Structure formats: C-alpha cells, structure tokens
mmCIF file with all atom_site columns, C-alpha atoms and ligand atoms in Angstrom:
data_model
loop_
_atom_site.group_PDB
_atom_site.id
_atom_site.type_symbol
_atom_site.label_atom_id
_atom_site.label_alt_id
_atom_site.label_comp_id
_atom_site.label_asym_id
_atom_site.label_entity_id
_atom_site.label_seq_id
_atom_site.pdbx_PDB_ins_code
_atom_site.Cartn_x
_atom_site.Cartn_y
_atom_site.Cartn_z
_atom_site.occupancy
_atom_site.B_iso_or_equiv
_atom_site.pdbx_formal_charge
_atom_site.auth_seq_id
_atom_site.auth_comp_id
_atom_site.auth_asym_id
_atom_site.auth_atom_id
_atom_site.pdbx_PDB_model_num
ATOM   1   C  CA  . UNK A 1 1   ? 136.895 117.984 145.758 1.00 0.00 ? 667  UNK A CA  1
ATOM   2   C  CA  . UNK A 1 2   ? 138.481 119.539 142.737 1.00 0.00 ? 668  UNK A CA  1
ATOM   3   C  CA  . UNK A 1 3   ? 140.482 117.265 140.845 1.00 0.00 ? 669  UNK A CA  1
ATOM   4   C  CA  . UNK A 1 4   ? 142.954 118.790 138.574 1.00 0.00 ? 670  UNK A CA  1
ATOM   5   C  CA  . UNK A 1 5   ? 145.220 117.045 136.007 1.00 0.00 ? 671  UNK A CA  1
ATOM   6   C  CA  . UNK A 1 6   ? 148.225 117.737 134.032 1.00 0.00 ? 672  UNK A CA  1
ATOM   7   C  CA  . UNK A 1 7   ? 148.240 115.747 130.765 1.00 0.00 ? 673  UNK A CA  1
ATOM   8   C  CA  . UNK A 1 8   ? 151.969 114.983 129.621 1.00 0.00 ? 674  UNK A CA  1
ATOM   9   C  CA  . UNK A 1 9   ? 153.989 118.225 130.101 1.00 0.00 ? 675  UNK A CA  1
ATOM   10  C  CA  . UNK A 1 10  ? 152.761 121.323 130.879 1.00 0.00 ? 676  UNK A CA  1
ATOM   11  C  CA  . UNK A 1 11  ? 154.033 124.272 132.738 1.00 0.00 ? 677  UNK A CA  1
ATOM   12  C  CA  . UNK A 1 12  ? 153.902 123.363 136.266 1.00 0.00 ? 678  UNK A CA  1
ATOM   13  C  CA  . UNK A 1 13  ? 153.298 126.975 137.353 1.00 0.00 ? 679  UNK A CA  1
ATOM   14  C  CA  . UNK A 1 14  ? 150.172 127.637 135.330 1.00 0.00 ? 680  UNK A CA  1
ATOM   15  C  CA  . UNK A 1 15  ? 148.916 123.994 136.973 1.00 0.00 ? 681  UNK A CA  1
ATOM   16  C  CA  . UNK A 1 16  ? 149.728 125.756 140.242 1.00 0.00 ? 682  UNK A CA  1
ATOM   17  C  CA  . UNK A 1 17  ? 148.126 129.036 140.023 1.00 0.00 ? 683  UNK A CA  1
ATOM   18  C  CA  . UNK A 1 18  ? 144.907 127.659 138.763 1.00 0.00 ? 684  UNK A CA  1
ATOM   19  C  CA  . UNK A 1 19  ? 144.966 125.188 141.921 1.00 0.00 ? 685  UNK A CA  1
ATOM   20  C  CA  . UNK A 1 20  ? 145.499 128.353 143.958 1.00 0.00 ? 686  UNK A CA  1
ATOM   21  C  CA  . UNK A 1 21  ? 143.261 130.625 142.290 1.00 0.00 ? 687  UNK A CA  1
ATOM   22  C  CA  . UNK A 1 22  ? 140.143 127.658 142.123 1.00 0.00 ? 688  UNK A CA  1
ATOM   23  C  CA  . UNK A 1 23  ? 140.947 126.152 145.981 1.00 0.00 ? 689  UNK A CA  1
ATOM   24  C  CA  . UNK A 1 24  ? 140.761 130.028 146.981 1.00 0.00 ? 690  UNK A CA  1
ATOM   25  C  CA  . UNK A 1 25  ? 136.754 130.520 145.114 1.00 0.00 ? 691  UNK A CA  1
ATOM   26  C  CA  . UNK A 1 26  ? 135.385 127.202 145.608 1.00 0.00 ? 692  UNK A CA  1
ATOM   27  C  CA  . UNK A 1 27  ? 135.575 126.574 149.234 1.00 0.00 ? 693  UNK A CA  1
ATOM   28  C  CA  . UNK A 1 28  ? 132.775 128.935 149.310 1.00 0.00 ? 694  UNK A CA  1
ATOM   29  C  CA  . UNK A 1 29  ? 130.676 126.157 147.190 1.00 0.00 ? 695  UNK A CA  1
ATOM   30  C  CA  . UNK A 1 30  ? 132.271 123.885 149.777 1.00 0.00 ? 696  UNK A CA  1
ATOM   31  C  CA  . UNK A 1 31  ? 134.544 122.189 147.508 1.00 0.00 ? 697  UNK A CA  1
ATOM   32  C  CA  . UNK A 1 32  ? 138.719 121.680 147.777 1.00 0.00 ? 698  UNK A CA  1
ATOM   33  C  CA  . UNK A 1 33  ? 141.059 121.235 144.830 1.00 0.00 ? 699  UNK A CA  1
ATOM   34  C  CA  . UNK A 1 34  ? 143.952 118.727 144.726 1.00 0.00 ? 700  UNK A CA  1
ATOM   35  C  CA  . UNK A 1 35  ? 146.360 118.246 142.242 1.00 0.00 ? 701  UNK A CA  1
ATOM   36  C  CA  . UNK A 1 36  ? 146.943 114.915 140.954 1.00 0.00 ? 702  UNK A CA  1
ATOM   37  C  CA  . UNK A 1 37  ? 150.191 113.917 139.644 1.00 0.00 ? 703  UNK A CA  1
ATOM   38  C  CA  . UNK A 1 38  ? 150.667 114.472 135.462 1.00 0.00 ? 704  UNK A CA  1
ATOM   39  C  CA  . UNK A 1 39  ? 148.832 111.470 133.244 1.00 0.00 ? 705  UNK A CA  1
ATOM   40  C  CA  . UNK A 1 40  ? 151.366 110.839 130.627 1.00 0.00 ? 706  UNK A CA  1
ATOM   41  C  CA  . UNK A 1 41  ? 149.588 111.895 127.268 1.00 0.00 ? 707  UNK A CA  1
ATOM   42  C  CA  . UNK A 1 42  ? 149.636 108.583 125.202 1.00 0.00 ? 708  UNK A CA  1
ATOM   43  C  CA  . UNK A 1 43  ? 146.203 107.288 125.420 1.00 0.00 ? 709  UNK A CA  1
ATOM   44  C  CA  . UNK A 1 44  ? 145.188 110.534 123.835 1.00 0.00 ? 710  UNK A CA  1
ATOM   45  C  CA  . UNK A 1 45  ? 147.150 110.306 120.823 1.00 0.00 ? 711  UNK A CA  1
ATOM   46  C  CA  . UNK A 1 46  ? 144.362 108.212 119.301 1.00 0.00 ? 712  UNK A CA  1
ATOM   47  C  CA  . UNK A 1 47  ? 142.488 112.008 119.438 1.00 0.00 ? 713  UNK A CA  1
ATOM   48  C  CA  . UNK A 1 48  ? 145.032 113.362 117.087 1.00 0.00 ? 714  UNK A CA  1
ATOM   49  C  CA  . UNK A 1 49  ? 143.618 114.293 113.361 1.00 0.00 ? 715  UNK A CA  1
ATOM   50  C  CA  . UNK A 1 50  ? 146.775 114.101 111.354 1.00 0.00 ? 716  UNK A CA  1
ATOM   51  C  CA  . UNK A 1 51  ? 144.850 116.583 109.030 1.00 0.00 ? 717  UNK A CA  1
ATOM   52  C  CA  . UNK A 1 52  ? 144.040 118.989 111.250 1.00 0.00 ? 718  UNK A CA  1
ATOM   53  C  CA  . UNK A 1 53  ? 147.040 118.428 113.265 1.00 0.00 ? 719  UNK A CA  1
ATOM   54  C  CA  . UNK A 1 54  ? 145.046 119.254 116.026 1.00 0.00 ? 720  UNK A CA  1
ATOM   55  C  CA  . UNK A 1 55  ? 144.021 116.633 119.344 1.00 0.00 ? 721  UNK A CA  1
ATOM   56  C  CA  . UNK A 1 56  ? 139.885 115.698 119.546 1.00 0.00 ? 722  UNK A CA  1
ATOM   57  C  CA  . UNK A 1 57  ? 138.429 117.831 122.787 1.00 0.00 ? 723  UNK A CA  1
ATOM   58  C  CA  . UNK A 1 58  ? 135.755 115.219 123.911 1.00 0.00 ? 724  UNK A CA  1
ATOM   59  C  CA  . UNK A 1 59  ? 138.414 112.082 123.547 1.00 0.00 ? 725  UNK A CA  1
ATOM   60  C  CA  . UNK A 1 60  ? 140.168 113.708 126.949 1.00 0.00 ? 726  UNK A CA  1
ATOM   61  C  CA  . UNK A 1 61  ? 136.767 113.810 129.053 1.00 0.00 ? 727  UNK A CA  1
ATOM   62  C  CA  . UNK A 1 62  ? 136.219 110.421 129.486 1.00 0.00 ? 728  UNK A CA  1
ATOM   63  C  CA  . UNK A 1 63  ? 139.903 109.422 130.703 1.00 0.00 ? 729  UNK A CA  1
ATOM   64  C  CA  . UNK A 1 64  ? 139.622 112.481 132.975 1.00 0.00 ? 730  UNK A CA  1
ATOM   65  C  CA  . UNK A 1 65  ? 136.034 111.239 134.365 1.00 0.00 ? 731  UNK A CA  1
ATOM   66  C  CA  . UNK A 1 66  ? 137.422 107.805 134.886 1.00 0.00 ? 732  UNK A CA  1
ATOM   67  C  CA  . UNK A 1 67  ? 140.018 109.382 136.937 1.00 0.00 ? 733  UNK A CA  1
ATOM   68  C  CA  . UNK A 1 68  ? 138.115 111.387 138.593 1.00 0.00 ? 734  UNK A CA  1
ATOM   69  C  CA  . UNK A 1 69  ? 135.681 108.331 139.758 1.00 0.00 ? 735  UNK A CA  1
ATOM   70  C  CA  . UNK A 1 70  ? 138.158 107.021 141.172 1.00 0.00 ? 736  UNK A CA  1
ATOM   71  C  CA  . UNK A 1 71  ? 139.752 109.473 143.013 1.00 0.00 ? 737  UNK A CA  1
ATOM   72  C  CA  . UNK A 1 72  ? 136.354 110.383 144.551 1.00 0.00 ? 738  UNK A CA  1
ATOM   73  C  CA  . UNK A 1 73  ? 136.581 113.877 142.999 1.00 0.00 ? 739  UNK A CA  1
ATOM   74  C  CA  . UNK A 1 74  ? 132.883 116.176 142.659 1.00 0.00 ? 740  UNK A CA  1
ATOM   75  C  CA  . UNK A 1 75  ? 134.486 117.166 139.104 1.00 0.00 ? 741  UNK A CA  1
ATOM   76  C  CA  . UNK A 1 76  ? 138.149 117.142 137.246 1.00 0.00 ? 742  UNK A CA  1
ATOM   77  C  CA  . UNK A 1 77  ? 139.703 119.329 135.222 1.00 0.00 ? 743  UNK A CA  1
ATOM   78  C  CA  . UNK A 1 78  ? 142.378 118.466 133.095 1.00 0.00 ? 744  UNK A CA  1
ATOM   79  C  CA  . UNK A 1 79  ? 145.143 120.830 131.451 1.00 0.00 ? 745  UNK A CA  1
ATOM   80  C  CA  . UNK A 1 80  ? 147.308 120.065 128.428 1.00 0.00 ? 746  UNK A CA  1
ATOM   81  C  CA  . UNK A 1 81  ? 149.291 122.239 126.312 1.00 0.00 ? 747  UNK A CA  1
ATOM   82  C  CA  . UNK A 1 82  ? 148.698 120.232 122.723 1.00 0.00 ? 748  UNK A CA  1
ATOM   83  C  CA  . UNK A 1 83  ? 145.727 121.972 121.207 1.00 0.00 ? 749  UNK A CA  1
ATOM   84  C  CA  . UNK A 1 84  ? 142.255 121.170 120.981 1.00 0.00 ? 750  UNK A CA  1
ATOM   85  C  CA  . UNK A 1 85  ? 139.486 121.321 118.848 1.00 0.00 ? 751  UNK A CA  1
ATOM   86  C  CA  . UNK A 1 86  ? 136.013 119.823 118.108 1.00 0.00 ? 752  UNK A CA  1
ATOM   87  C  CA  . UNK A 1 87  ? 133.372 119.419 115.127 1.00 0.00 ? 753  UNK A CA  1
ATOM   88  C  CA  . UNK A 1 88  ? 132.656 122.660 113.208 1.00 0.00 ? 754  UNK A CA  1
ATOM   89  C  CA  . UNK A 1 89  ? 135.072 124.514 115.330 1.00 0.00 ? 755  UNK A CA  1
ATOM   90  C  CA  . UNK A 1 90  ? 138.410 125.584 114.446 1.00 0.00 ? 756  UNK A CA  1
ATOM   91  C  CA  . UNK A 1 91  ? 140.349 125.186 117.820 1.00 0.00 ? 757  UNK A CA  1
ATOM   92  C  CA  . UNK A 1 92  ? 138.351 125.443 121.040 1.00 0.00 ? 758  UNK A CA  1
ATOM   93  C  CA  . UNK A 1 93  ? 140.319 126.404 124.126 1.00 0.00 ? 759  UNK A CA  1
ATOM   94  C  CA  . UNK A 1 94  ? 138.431 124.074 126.286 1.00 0.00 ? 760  UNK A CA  1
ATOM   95  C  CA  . UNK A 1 95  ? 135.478 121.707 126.988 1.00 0.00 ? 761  UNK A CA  1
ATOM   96  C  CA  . UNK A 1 96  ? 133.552 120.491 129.715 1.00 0.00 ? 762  UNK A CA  1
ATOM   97  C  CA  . UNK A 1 97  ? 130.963 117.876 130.235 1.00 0.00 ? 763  UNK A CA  1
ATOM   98  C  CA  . UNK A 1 98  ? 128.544 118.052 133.764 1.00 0.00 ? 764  UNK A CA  1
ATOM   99  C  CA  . UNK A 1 99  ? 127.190 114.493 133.137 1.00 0.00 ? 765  UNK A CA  1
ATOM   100 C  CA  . UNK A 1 100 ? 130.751 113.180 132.796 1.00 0.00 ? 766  UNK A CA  1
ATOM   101 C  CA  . UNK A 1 101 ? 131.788 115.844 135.436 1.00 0.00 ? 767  UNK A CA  1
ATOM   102 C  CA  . UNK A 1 102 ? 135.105 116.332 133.907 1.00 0.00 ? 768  UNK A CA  1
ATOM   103 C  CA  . UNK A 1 103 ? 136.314 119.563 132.120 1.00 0.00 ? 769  UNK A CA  1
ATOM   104 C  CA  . UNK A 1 104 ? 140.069 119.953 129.753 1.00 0.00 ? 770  UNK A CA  1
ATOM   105 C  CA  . UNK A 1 105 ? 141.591 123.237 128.889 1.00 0.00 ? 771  UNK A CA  1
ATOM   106 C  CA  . UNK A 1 106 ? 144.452 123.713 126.582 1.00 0.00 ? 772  UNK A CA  1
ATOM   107 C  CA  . UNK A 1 107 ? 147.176 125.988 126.933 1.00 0.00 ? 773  UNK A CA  1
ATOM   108 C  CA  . UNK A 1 108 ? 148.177 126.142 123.385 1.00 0.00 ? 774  UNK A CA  1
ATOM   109 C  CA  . UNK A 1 109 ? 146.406 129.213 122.143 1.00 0.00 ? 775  UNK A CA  1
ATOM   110 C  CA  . UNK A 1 110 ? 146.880 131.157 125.845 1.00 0.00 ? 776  UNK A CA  1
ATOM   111 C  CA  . UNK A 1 111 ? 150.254 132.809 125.374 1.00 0.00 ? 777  UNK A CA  1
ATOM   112 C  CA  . UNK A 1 112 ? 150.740 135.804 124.240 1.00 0.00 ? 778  UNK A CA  1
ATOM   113 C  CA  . UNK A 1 113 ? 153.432 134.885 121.486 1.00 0.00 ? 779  UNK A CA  1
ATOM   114 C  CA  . UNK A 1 114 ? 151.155 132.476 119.611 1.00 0.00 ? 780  UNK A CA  1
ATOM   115 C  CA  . UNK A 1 115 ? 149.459 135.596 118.381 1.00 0.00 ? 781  UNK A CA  1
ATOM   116 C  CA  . UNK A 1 116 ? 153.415 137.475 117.682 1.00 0.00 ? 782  UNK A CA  1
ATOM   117 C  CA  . UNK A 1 117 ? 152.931 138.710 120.943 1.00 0.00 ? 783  UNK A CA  1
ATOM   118 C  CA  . UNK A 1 118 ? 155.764 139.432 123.516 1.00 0.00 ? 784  UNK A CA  1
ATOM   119 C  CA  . UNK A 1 119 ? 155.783 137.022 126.283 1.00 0.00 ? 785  UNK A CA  1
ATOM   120 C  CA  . UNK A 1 120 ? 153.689 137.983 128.996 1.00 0.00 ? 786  UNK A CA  1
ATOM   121 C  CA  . UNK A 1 121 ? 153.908 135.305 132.311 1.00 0.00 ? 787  UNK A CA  1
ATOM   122 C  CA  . UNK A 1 122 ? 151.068 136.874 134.068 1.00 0.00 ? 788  UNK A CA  1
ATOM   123 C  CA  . UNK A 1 123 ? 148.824 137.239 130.875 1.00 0.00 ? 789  UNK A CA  1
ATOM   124 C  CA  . UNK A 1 124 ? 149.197 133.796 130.246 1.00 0.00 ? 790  UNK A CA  1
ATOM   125 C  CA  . UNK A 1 125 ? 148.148 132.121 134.031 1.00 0.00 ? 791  UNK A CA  1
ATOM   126 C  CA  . UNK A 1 126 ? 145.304 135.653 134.012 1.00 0.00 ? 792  UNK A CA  1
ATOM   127 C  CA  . UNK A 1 127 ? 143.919 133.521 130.686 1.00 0.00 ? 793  UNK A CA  1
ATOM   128 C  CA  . UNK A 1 128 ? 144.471 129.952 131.904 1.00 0.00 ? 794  UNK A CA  1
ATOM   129 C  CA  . UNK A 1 129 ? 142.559 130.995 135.288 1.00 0.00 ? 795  UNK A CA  1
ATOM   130 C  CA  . UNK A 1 130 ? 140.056 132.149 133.323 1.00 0.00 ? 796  UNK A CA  1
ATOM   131 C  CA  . UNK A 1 131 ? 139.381 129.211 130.651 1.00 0.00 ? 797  UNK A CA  1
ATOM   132 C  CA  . UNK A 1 132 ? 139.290 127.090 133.944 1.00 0.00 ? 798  UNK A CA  1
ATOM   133 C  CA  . UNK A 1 133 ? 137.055 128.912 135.756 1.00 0.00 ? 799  UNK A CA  1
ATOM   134 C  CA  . UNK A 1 134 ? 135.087 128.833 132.951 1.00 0.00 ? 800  UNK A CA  1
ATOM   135 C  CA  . UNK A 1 135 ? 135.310 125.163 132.075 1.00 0.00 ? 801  UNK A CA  1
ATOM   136 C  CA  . UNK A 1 136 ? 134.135 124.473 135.451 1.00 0.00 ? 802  UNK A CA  1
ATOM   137 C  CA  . UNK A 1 137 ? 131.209 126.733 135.603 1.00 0.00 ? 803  UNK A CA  1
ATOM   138 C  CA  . UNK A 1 138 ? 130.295 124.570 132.833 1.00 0.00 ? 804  UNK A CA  1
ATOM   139 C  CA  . UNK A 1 139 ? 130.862 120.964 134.621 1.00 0.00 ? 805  UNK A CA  1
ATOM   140 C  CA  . UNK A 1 140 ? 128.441 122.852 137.249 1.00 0.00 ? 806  UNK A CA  1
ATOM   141 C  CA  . UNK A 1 141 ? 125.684 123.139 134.866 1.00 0.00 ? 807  UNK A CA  1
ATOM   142 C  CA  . UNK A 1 142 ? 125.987 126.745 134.000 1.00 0.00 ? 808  UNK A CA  1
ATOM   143 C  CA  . UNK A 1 143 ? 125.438 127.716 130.097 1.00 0.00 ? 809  UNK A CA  1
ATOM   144 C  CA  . UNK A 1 144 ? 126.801 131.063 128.299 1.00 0.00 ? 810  UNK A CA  1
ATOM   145 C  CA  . UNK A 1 145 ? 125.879 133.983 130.195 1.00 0.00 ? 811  UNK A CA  1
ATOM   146 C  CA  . UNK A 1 146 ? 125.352 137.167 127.719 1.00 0.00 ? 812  UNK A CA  1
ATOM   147 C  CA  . UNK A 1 147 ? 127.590 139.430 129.651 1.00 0.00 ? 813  UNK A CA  1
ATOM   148 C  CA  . UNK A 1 148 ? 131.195 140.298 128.138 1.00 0.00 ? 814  UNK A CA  1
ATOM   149 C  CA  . UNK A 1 149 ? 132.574 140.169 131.797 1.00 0.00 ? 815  UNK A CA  1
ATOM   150 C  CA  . UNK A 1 150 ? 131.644 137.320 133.329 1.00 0.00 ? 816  UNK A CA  1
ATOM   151 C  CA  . UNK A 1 151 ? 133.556 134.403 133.232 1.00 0.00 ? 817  UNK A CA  1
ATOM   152 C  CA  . UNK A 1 152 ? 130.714 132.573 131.760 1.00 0.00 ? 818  UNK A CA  1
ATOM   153 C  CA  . UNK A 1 153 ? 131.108 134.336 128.867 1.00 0.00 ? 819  UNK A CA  1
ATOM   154 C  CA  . UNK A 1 154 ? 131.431 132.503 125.379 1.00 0.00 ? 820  UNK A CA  1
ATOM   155 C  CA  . UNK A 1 155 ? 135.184 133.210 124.190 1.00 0.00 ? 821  UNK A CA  1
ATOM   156 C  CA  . UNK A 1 156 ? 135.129 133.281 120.271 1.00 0.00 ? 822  UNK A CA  1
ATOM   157 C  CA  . UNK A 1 157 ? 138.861 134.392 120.107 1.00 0.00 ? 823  UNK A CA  1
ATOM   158 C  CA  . UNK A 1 158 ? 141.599 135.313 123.126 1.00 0.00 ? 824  UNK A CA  1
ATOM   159 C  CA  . UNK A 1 159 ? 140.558 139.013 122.915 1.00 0.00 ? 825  UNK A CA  1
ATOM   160 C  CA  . UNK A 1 160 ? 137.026 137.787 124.152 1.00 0.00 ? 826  UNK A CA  1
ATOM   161 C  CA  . UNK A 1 161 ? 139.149 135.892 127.101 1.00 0.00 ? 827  UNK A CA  1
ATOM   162 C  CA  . UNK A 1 162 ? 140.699 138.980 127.761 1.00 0.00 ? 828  UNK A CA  1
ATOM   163 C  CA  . UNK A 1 163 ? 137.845 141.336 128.227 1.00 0.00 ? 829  UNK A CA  1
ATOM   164 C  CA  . UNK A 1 164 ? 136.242 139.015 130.709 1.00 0.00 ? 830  UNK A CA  1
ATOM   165 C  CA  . UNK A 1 165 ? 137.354 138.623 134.077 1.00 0.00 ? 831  UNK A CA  1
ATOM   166 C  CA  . UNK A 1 166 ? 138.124 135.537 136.084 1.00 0.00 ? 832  UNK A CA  1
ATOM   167 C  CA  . UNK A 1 167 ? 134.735 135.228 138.382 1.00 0.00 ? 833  UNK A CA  1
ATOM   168 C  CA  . UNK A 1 168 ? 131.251 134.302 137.770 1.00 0.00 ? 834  UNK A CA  1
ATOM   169 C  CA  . UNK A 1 169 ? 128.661 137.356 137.535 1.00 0.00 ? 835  UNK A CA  1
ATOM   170 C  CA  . UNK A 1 170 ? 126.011 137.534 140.480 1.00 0.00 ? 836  UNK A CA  1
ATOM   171 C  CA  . UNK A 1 171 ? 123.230 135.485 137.910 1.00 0.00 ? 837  UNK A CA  1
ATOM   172 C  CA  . UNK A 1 172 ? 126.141 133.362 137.267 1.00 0.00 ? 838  UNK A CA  1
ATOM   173 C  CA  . UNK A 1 173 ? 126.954 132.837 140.996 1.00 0.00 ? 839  UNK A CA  1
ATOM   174 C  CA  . UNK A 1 174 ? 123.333 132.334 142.168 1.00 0.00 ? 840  UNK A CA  1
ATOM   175 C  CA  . UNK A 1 175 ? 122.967 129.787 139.282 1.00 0.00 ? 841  UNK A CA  1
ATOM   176 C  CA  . UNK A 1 176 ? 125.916 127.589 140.879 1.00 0.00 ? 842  UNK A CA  1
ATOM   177 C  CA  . UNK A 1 177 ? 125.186 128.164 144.448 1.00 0.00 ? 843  UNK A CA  1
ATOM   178 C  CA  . UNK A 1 178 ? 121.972 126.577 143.578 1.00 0.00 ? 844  UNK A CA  1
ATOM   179 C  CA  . UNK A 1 179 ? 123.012 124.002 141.394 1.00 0.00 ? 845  UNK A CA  1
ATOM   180 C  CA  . UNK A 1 180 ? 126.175 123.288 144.062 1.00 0.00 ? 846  UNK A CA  1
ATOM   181 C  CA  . UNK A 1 181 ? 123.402 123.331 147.241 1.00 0.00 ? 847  UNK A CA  1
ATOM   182 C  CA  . UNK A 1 182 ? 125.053 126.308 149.143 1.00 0.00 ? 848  UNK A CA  1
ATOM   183 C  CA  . UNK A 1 183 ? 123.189 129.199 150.500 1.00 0.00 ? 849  UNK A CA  1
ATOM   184 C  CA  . UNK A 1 184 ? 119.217 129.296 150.788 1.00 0.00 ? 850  UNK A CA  1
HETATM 185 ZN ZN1 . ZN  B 2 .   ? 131.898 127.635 127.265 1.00 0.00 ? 1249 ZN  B ZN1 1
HETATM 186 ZN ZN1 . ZN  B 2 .   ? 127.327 135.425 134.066 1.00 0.00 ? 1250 ZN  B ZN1 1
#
C-alpha cells in the first residue's frame, strides 16, 4: 500500500487526484494507495531556515517513514504546500528516500501564478501528478532516466516538469517491475 499524507493544509483536491491518478498505475505493481488523514505541520518547523525562508526537504522523510511503519504502508508520500529545498540547491520540488521508503513533494512552486502565470487548475494537479509519480519512482529505486519525457526525468525548473509526461518510460517501467517483483 501507498500511503499518502497531507502535511498541515494543502489543497484537498490536488491530494485527491494524485490518490486517483497513483491507485489507478500502481495496482499493476500490485500496490493500493490510501490517504491518511493531514499531519498537522509543527514538528517540521524545526526544518525552517529563517535565512532562506525556505523548509529542509530530508527533515520531512523521516516523520513520513515513521508513519508509514506504522501504518504498514510499502512506501509514503507526503505533500505540503510550504516550500522545500536542500544543500546546494535552490528549491527542490521534491525528495524521496527508498531506504527510508518515504517520498515529500511540495506544491509551492507547481502553480502557474508563482511564475505571473494565470491560474491554471488542471496545470497545477497535471504537475503535482507528475512530481509524485516521480518521487515515487524514486522510493522504488529508480535513478534519472535521460529521456525528456519520462517521468523519471530530472526537473531543473517547471518547464522541464512540463515537457515530461506523467508515466514511467518502458526502461523506466521494466526497471520497477523488477525492482517491485511483478512480471517475469
Ligand atoms: Zn528526481
Ligand atoms: Zn525513463
């Protein structure tokens, strides 16, 4: 099972359609998603670099895996909307970890009017679903894949997150049906 976790407020729908778009992919890999109820988002305030004004990536993983133990979950993934980021990087829009088997995306840099954009609903879940996806492909022990439009792909900025789409490429796919047991 798919754990995955709101942290403090964040817009219920986008929680939703990842459930929905992840529970409809992963039964092939034999896994089910649940959605747990939201974690309130004080014990990650210790994360928060006044400096930066910006919330430590890694700090969320091991809350998340702790949940995730003990809800019995294969893997969690956590979503928050306060933004992340991580040593030598200036924001990251998520971050997994397969030996903790937990995953957190953030929200923060996903809509389309943080960059002056209009709003754009669907843009916004299309990029969520996709930094999940991703995130998870990562707690299942898959790396960066080289092609622009696999899911795997490294996003450097949103217009990388764009260009890709939502699913794993065929390497990408073998890769976690093997690492997942399915198949031959
Ligand atoms: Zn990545
Ligand atoms: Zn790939």
């Amino acid at each position: 099972m798919i754990l995955i976790v709101p942290i403090g407020t964040v817009d219920g729908m986008v929680t939703e359609e990842i459930a929905k778009f992840v529970g409809s992919y992963y039964p092939h890999f034999g896994l089910t998603v649940e959605i747990s109820d939201a974690i309130p988002p004080e014990p990650f305030l210790k994360a928060y670099n006044s400096l930066r004004r910006q919330f430590l990536g890694r700090a969320f993983l091991i809350t998340l895996s702790e949940l995730g133990r003990m809800r019995n979950a294969r893997a969690v993934l956590g979503i928050t909307s306060l933004d992340l980021y991580e040593e030598g990087l200036n924001f990251i829009f998520g971050l997994a970890n397969s030996r903790l088997g937990a995953a957190v995306i953030s929200t923060f840099r996903l809509r389309p009017e943080f960059y002056g954009k209009l709003p754009n609903r669907r843009l916004f879940v299309e990029r969520a679903i996709k930094e999940a996806m991703h995130e998870l492909g990562h707690v299942f022990g898959l790396p960066h894949c080289p092609k622009g439009e696999c899911v795997m792909h490294f996003s450097n900025s949103i217009i990388d997150t764009d260009i890709k789409g939502p699913l794993y490429c065929p390497t990408c796919l073998r890769k976690l049906e093997k690492n997942l047991g399915v198949g031959r």
